[in-house]
Coordinates of C-alpha atoms and ligand atoms in Angstrom, one line a residue:
M12 CA 149.4 1.5 66.3
N13 CA 148.5 -1.6 68.3
L14 CA 144.9 -3.0 68.6
N15 CA 144.3 -1.5 72.1
E16 CA 145.3 2.0 70.8
V17 CA 142.9 1.6 67.8
K18 CA 140.1 0.6 70.2
E19 CA 140.7 3.4 72.6
I20 CA 140.8 6.1 69.9
S21 CA 137.8 4.7 68.1
S22 CA 135.6 4.5 71.2
K23 CA 136.6 8.1 72.1
F24 CA 136.2 9.7 68.7
L25 CA 133.8 7.7 66.6
L26 CA 130.0 7.8 66.9
E27 CA 128.8 4.5 68.0
T28 CA 127.1 2.9 65.0
Y29 CA 129.0 -0.4 64.7
A30 CA 130.0 -3.2 67.1
P31 CA 133.3 -4.2 65.6
S32 CA 135.1 -7.5 66.3
S33 CA 138.4 -7.2 68.2
V34 CA 140.6 -7.2 65.2
A35 CA 142.1 -4.4 63.0
F36 CA 143.5 -5.2 59.7
V37 CA 146.4 -3.2 58.3
R38 CA 147.4 -5.0 55.1
G39 CA 146.1 -7.5 52.5
E40 CA 147.5 -9.7 49.8
G41 CA 145.4 -11.9 47.5
S42 CA 142.6 -13.2 49.7
K43 CA 144.6 -12.9 52.9
L44 CA 144.4 -10.1 55.5
Y45 CA 147.0 -9.2 58.1
D46 CA 146.1 -7.6 61.5
T47 CA 148.0 -5.2 63.7
E48 CA 149.8 -8.0 65.3
G49 CA 151.0 -9.4 62.0
R50 CA 148.6 -12.5 62.1
E51 CA 147.4 -13.8 58.7
Y52 CA 143.7 -14.4 58.0
I53 CA 141.9 -16.1 55.1
D54 CA 139.2 -13.8 54.0
F55 CA 135.8 -15.3 53.0
G56 CA 134.0 -11.9 53.5
S57 CA 135.8 -9.4 51.2
G58 CA 134.6 -6.5 53.3
I59 CA 131.0 -7.5 52.8
G60 CA 131.3 -8.3 49.1
V61 CA 133.3 -5.3 48.2
C62 CA 136.9 -6.5 47.6
S63 CA 136.0 -8.4 44.5
V64 CA 139.5 -8.6 43.2
G65 CA 141.1 -9.3 46.6
Y66 CA 143.9 -7.2 48.1
N67 CA 146.8 -5.6 46.3
H68 CA 145.9 -7.1 42.9
P69 CA 148.8 -6.0 40.7
R70 CA 146.7 -4.7 37.8
Y71 CA 144.2 -3.0 40.0
S72 CA 146.8 -1.4 42.2
K73 CA 148.7 -0.2 39.2
A74 CA 145.6 1.3 37.5
L75 CA 144.7 3.1 40.7
S76 CA 148.2 4.4 41.4
E77 CA 148.5 5.8 37.9
Q78 CA 145.1 7.5 38.3
I79 CA 146.1 9.0 41.6
H80 CA 149.2 10.5 40.0
S81 CA 147.1 11.9 37.2
L82 CA 143.6 13.2 38.2
L83 CA 141.1 12.2 40.9
H84 CA 138.2 14.5 40.5
T85 CA 136.9 17.4 38.4
S86 CA 133.1 17.2 39.3
N87 CA 130.3 16.6 36.9
L88 CA 130.4 20.1 35.5
F89 CA 132.7 18.7 32.9
Y90 CA 132.9 15.6 30.6
N91 CA 134.9 12.8 32.2
P92 CA 136.4 10.2 29.8
T93 CA 136.9 7.6 32.6
Q94 CA 133.2 7.8 33.6
A95 CA 132.1 7.5 30.0
L96 CA 134.3 4.5 29.4
L97 CA 133.0 2.7 32.6
A98 CA 129.4 3.3 31.6
Q99 CA 130.1 1.9 28.1
R100 CA 132.0 -1.1 29.5
L101 CA 129.2 -1.9 32.0
I102 CA 126.5 -1.7 29.3
T103 CA 128.5 -3.7 26.7
L104 CA 129.3 -6.5 29.2
S105 CA 125.7 -6.6 30.4
G106 CA 124.3 -6.9 26.9
Y107 CA 121.4 -4.6 28.0
D108 CA 120.3 -1.5 26.2
M109 CA 120.6 0.9 29.1
Q110 CA 122.2 4.1 30.4
V111 CA 124.0 4.6 33.6
F112 CA 124.2 7.1 36.5
F113 CA 127.1 6.9 38.9
A114 CA 126.7 7.4 42.7
N115 CA 128.9 6.5 45.7
S116 CA 127.2 3.7 47.5
G117 CA 124.4 1.1 47.3
A118 CA 121.9 3.2 49.2
E119 CA 122.6 6.1 47.0
A120 CA 122.2 4.1 43.9
N121 CA 118.8 2.9 45.2
E122 CA 117.8 6.5 46.0
G123 CA 118.5 7.3 42.4
A124 CA 116.4 4.3 41.2
I125 CA 113.5 5.4 43.4
K126 CA 113.6 8.9 42.0
L127 CA 113.8 7.6 38.5
A128 CA 110.8 5.3 39.0
R129 CA 108.8 8.1 40.6
K130 CA 109.5 10.4 37.7
Y131 CA 108.6 7.7 35.3
G132 CA 105.3 7.2 37.2
E133 CA 104.6 11.0 36.9
V134 CA 105.5 11.4 33.3
H135 CA 103.9 8.3 31.8
F136 CA 100.5 8.1 33.4
S137 CA 97.5 10.5 33.8
K138 CA 97.2 9.6 37.5
K139 CA 100.5 10.0 39.4
R140 CA 102.2 6.7 40.3
Y141 CA 104.6 6.9 43.2
K142 CA 104.4 3.8 45.4
I143 CA 107.3 1.3 45.5
I144 CA 106.7 -2.2 46.7
T145 CA 109.6 -4.1 48.4
L146 CA 109.9 -7.5 50.2
S147 CA 109.8 -8.0 53.9
S148 CA 113.2 -9.7 54.2
S149 CA 115.0 -7.2 51.9
F150 CA 117.8 -4.8 52.6
H151 CA 118.2 -1.7 50.4
G152 CA 120.3 0.7 52.5
R153 CA 120.4 3.1 55.5
T154 CA 119.3 6.4 54.1
L155 CA 115.8 7.3 55.1
A156 CA 114.1 6.3 51.9
T157 CA 116.1 3.1 51.4
L158 CA 115.6 2.2 55.1
T159 CA 111.9 2.6 54.6
A160 CA 112.2 0.5 51.5
T161 CA 114.0 -2.1 53.5
G162 CA 111.3 -4.5 54.6
Q163 CA 112.9 -5.7 57.9
D164 CA 110.8 -4.2 60.8
K165 CA 113.7 -4.3 63.3
L166 CA 115.4 -1.6 61.2
H167 CA 112.4 0.8 61.7
P168 CA 112.6 2.1 65.3
S169 CA 110.2 4.9 66.1
Y170 CA 113.0 7.4 66.9
F171 CA 113.8 7.8 63.2
S172 CA 110.2 8.5 62.3
P173 CA 108.5 10.0 60.4
Y174 CA 109.6 7.7 57.5
P175 CA 109.0 8.8 53.9
Q176 CA 105.7 7.9 52.4
G177 CA 105.0 5.7 49.4
F178 CA 106.6 2.4 50.4
V179 CA 104.7 -0.8 50.7
V180 CA 106.1 -4.0 52.0
A181 CA 105.0 -7.4 50.7
K182 CA 105.6 -10.5 52.8
D183 CA 106.6 -12.5 49.7
L184 CA 106.6 -12.4 45.9
S185 CA 103.1 -13.7 45.7
E186 CA 101.7 -10.9 47.8
I187 CA 103.0 -8.3 45.4
Y188 CA 100.2 -9.0 42.9
S189 CA 97.5 -7.9 45.3
L190 CA 99.5 -4.8 46.4
V191 CA 100.1 -3.4 42.9
D192 CA 97.5 -0.6 42.3
E193 CA 97.1 2.4 40.0
E194 CA 99.5 4.4 42.2
T195 CA 102.4 1.8 42.0
C196 CA 105.4 3.0 40.0
G197 CA 107.8 0.2 40.8
V198 CA 108.7 -3.0 42.6
M199 CA 112.2 -3.3 44.0
I200 CA 113.7 -6.7 44.8
E201 CA 117.0 -8.4 45.4
L202 CA 117.1 -11.6 43.2
I203 CA 119.5 -13.0 45.8
Q204 CA 118.7 -11.5 49.2
G205 CA 122.0 -10.7 50.8
E206 CA 121.3 -9.4 54.3
G207 CA 118.0 -11.3 54.7
G208 CA 119.6 -14.8 54.6
I209 CA 121.2 -15.5 51.2
N210 CA 117.8 -16.2 49.7
A211 CA 117.7 -16.7 45.9
L212 CA 114.2 -16.0 44.7
P213 CA 112.7 -18.8 42.5
K214 CA 113.3 -18.1 38.8
E215 CA 109.8 -19.0 37.5
E216 CA 108.2 -16.8 40.1
V217 CA 110.4 -13.9 39.3
Q218 CA 109.7 -14.3 35.5
K219 CA 106.0 -14.5 36.2
L220 CA 106.1 -11.3 38.3
Y221 CA 108.2 -9.6 35.6
E222 CA 105.6 -10.3 32.9
F223 CA 102.8 -9.1 35.2
L224 CA 104.6 -5.8 35.9
Q225 CA 105.6 -5.2 32.3
E226 CA 101.9 -5.6 31.2
R227 CA 101.0 -2.9 33.7
G228 CA 103.9 -0.5 33.1
V229 CA 105.2 -1.0 36.6
L230 CA 108.9 -0.9 36.8
L231 CA 111.0 -3.8 38.1
I232 CA 114.0 -2.4 40.0
V233 CA 116.5 -5.1 40.7
D234 CA 118.9 -4.3 43.6
E235 CA 122.2 -5.9 42.6
V236 CA 124.2 -4.0 45.1
Q237 CA 125.5 -7.2 46.6
S238 CA 124.7 -9.8 43.8
G239 CA 126.1 -7.7 40.9
I240 CA 129.5 -7.6 39.3
Y241 CA 130.1 -11.3 38.8
R242 CA 129.3 -12.2 42.5
S243 CA 126.7 -14.7 41.2
G244 CA 129.0 -16.0 38.5
E245 CA 127.4 -13.7 35.9
L246 CA 127.8 -9.9 35.6
F247 CA 124.3 -9.5 37.1
A248 CA 122.2 -12.1 38.8
S249 CA 119.5 -10.9 36.4
H250 CA 121.3 -12.9 33.7
H251 CA 120.5 -16.1 35.6
Y252 CA 116.8 -15.2 35.6
G253 CA 116.4 -14.4 31.9
I254 CA 114.8 -11.0 32.6
I255 CA 115.9 -7.5 31.6
P256 CA 115.0 -5.4 34.6
D257 CA 113.8 -1.8 34.0
I258 CA 116.4 -0.6 36.5
I259 CA 119.4 -2.3 38.0
T260 CA 121.3 -0.8 40.9
T261 CA 124.8 -2.0 41.8
A262 CA 127.7 -0.9 44.0
K263 CA 130.0 -2.9 46.4
G264 CA 132.1 -5.1 44.1
L265 CA 132.2 -2.6 41.3
G266 CA 134.9 -0.4 42.9
G267 CA 136.8 -3.3 44.5
G268 CA 137.2 -1.1 47.7
V269 CA 136.8 2.4 46.2
P270 CA 133.2 3.7 46.9
I271 CA 131.0 3.7 43.9
G272 CA 127.3 3.0 43.1
A273 CA 125.5 2.8 39.8
V274 CA 122.0 3.0 38.5
L275 CA 121.4 1.3 35.1
S276 CA 118.1 2.1 33.4
K277 CA 116.5 1.0 30.2
H278 CA 114.3 4.1 30.4
K279 CA 116.6 6.7 28.9
G280 CA 114.7 9.9 28.5
I281 CA 113.3 10.2 32.1
F282 CA 116.0 12.1 33.9
Q283 CA 116.8 15.5 32.5
A284 CA 119.7 17.8 33.5
G285 CA 119.2 19.0 37.0
D286 CA 116.9 16.1 38.1
H287 CA 119.6 14.2 40.0
G288 CA 123.3 14.4 40.7
S289 CA 126.2 13.8 43.0
T290 CA 129.4 15.8 43.7
F291 CA 131.6 12.7 43.9
G292 CA 129.6 10.3 41.7
G293 CA 131.6 8.8 38.9
N294 CA 134.8 10.6 39.6
Y295 CA 138.1 9.5 38.1
L296 CA 139.2 7.4 41.0
S297 CA 136.1 5.4 41.4
T298 CA 135.4 4.9 37.7
Q299 CA 139.1 3.9 37.1
A300 CA 138.7 1.4 39.9
G301 CA 135.5 0.1 38.2
L302 CA 137.2 -0.2 34.8
S303 CA 140.0 -2.2 36.3
V304 CA 137.7 -4.5 38.3
L305 CA 135.6 -5.2 35.2
E306 CA 138.7 -5.9 33.1
I307 CA 140.0 -8.4 35.7
L308 CA 136.6 -10.1 36.4
S309 CA 135.3 -10.2 32.8
E310 CA 138.6 -12.0 31.9
L311 CA 138.0 -14.5 34.8
H312 CA 134.5 -15.0 33.6
H313 CA 135.5 -15.4 29.9
T314 CA 138.2 -17.9 30.6
Q315 CA 135.8 -20.0 32.9
T316 CA 138.3 -19.5 35.8
L317 CA 135.5 -17.9 37.9
K318 CA 133.3 -20.9 37.1
A319 CA 136.0 -23.3 38.3
T320 CA 136.5 -21.2 41.5
I321 CA 132.7 -21.3 42.2
E322 CA 132.6 -25.1 41.7
C323 CA 135.6 -25.6 44.0
F324 CA 134.0 -23.4 46.7
H325 CA 130.6 -25.2 46.4
A326 CA 132.3 -28.6 46.6
H327 CA 133.9 -27.6 49.9
L328 CA 130.6 -26.1 51.3
Q329 CA 128.8 -29.3 50.4
T330 CA 131.4 -31.5 52.2
I331 CA 131.1 -29.3 55.3
L332 CA 127.3 -29.5 55.1
E333 CA 127.5 -33.3 55.0
Q334 CA 130.1 -33.7 57.7
Y335 CA 128.5 -31.4 60.2
P336 CA 124.7 -32.0 60.2
Q337 CA 124.7 -31.1 63.9
H338 CA 125.6 -27.5 62.9
F339 CA 124.1 -26.9 59.5
C340 CA 120.9 -27.9 57.7
K341 CA 121.2 -26.4 54.2
K342 CA 123.5 -24.8 51.7
V343 CA 122.1 -21.6 50.0
G344 CA 123.0 -19.0 47.4
V345 CA 124.5 -18.7 44.0
G346 CA 128.0 -18.3 42.7
L347 CA 130.2 -16.8 45.4
M348 CA 127.3 -15.3 47.3
V349 CA 126.6 -18.4 49.4
G350 CA 125.7 -19.5 52.9
L351 CA 125.3 -22.4 55.2
V352 CA 122.1 -22.3 57.3
A353 CA 123.0 -23.0 60.9
V354 CA 120.7 -25.0 63.1
S355 CA 120.2 -21.9 65.4
E356 CA 121.2 -18.3 65.8
E357 CA 123.4 -19.2 68.7
V358 CA 125.4 -21.8 66.6
Q359 CA 125.7 -19.2 63.8
K360 CA 127.1 -16.6 66.1
S361 CA 129.6 -18.9 67.8
I362 CA 130.9 -20.3 64.5
I363 CA 131.6 -16.8 63.2
S364 CA 133.3 -15.6 66.3
E365 CA 135.3 -18.8 66.7
A366 CA 136.3 -18.7 63.0
L367 CA 137.8 -15.2 63.5
K368 CA 139.8 -16.5 66.5
N369 CA 141.0 -19.3 64.1
A370 CA 142.1 -16.6 61.5
L371 CA 139.2 -17.0 59.1
V372 CA 136.8 -14.1 58.2
I373 CA 133.2 -15.2 57.6
L374 CA 129.9 -13.2 57.8
R375 CA 126.4 -13.4 59.2
S376 CA 123.2 -13.1 57.2
G377 CA 119.6 -13.1 58.4
K378 CA 118.9 -14.9 61.7
N379 CA 121.0 -18.1 61.3
V380 CA 123.0 -18.1 58.0
V381 CA 126.8 -18.2 57.9
R382 CA 127.6 -16.2 54.8
F383 CA 130.5 -16.5 52.5
L384 CA 131.5 -13.7 50.1
P385 CA 135.1 -14.4 49.2
P386 CA 137.1 -12.3 46.7
L387 CA 136.2 -13.5 43.2
T388 CA 139.9 -13.9 42.6
I389 CA 140.5 -16.3 45.4
S390 CA 142.8 -19.2 44.7
K391 CA 142.1 -22.9 45.2
E392 CA 144.8 -23.0 47.9
E393 CA 143.3 -20.1 49.8
I394 CA 139.9 -21.8 49.6
K395 CA 141.3 -25.1 50.9
E396 CA 143.1 -23.3 53.7
G397 CA 140.0 -21.4 54.7
F398 CA 137.8 -24.5 54.8
E399 CA 140.5 -26.3 56.9
R400 CA 140.3 -23.4 59.4
L401 CA 136.5 -23.7 59.4
R402 CA 136.8 -27.4 60.0
G403 CA 139.1 -26.8 62.9
V404 CA 136.4 -24.6 64.4
L405 CA 133.6 -27.1 63.8
E406 CA 135.6 -30.0 65.2
G407 CA 136.1 -28.0 68.4
M408 CA 132.3 -27.5 68.7
R409 CA 131.4 -31.2 68.4
Ligands
LIG24 C1 121.2 -5.5 48.5 C2 121.8 -4.3 49.1 N1 121.3 -3.1 48.8 C3 121.8 -1.9 49.3 C4 122.8 -2.0 50.2 C5 123.3 -0.7 50.8 O1 124.6 -0.4 50.3 P1 125.5 0.6 50.9 O2 125.9 0.1 52.3 O3 126.7 0.7 50.0 O4 124.8 1.9 51.0 C6 123.3 -3.2 50.6 C7 124.4 -3.3 51.6 O5 124.6 -4.3 52.2 C8 122.8 -4.4 50.0 O6 123.3 -5.6 50.4

């Protein structure tokens, strides 16, 4: 199928929720993508932080094909060894004393976390606690509850109302203190805000908030849907912050392209059979994908290969920042969840669209950040080639 055919069929048969760029990829290898016309792209986006082990990774592809030829799904009516092993692996690697629930996406993981926090608030206190506080530049998903939890006003048009009750938005971390009351069961934050502008929250402020919440029995829910699974250089961004959240949610990079979400909770006895569930959640395909991703990435982490990749990527970003002050004013982010703050929204948009024309995939974040979420397995050569293509774009904009 050529691009025009894909566009024609898509516009006729798909509900209009996206505004896709004029490219359709049909194949990938390493950190390179190939479009319908056979053109090769360097991928600094990994499908918005999902393709953590790149494309056609030999071990990942082998593990998935073996699983496909064996068993994909049985439902959660039965024990599932692959699901059990992934939960064990996640917890062991995290070093946290937690238990896991598997869902199918980030929003769904956050829904699970909200339900868990509300039940905790009901069970543990004489007066029911149900309110969840979130931050104004957050993003937590597109279901009704997670959309309400998402602080960005532009995502709350009146035509979706009424929105669920019990969500309170704080303009920043410091406002949370005055918003916590006797009905608050949890505070949900991204330690590194992904959609809101690659904004890493200050460590000391997070630690202070964590202590404040712990003293009051208010749960800290850390949304690591984007920052989790080694994207920050550690399994969870929480590890950089020296805190053990009450609940962690994760998704994207865990499946490497197969949909999966996970809720990790240190409060183990809250959910009981029948409280929560999912038909697909934790099935053989997605949990085998998760096991393979963790095997590959924990090895990269252990051998310090990931650290070297991160240092290489940051060095290139720093050079770009210094060479093009007319386009960028700051480098932001942690690990391979990074961005360059463009001088304006207009500059941001044109860099991203010109990069795509120059066979480089990069992403937007917030109003004016050019976001980079490359596969964590990206090679130094692919990084170098990608930045050369970016330089080509920036030179043309001088
Ligand atoms: C921090 C965060 N939470 C939740 C979500 C929603 O995840 P999903 O699109 O898988 O539902 C996203 C998606 O970008 C995200 O970045």
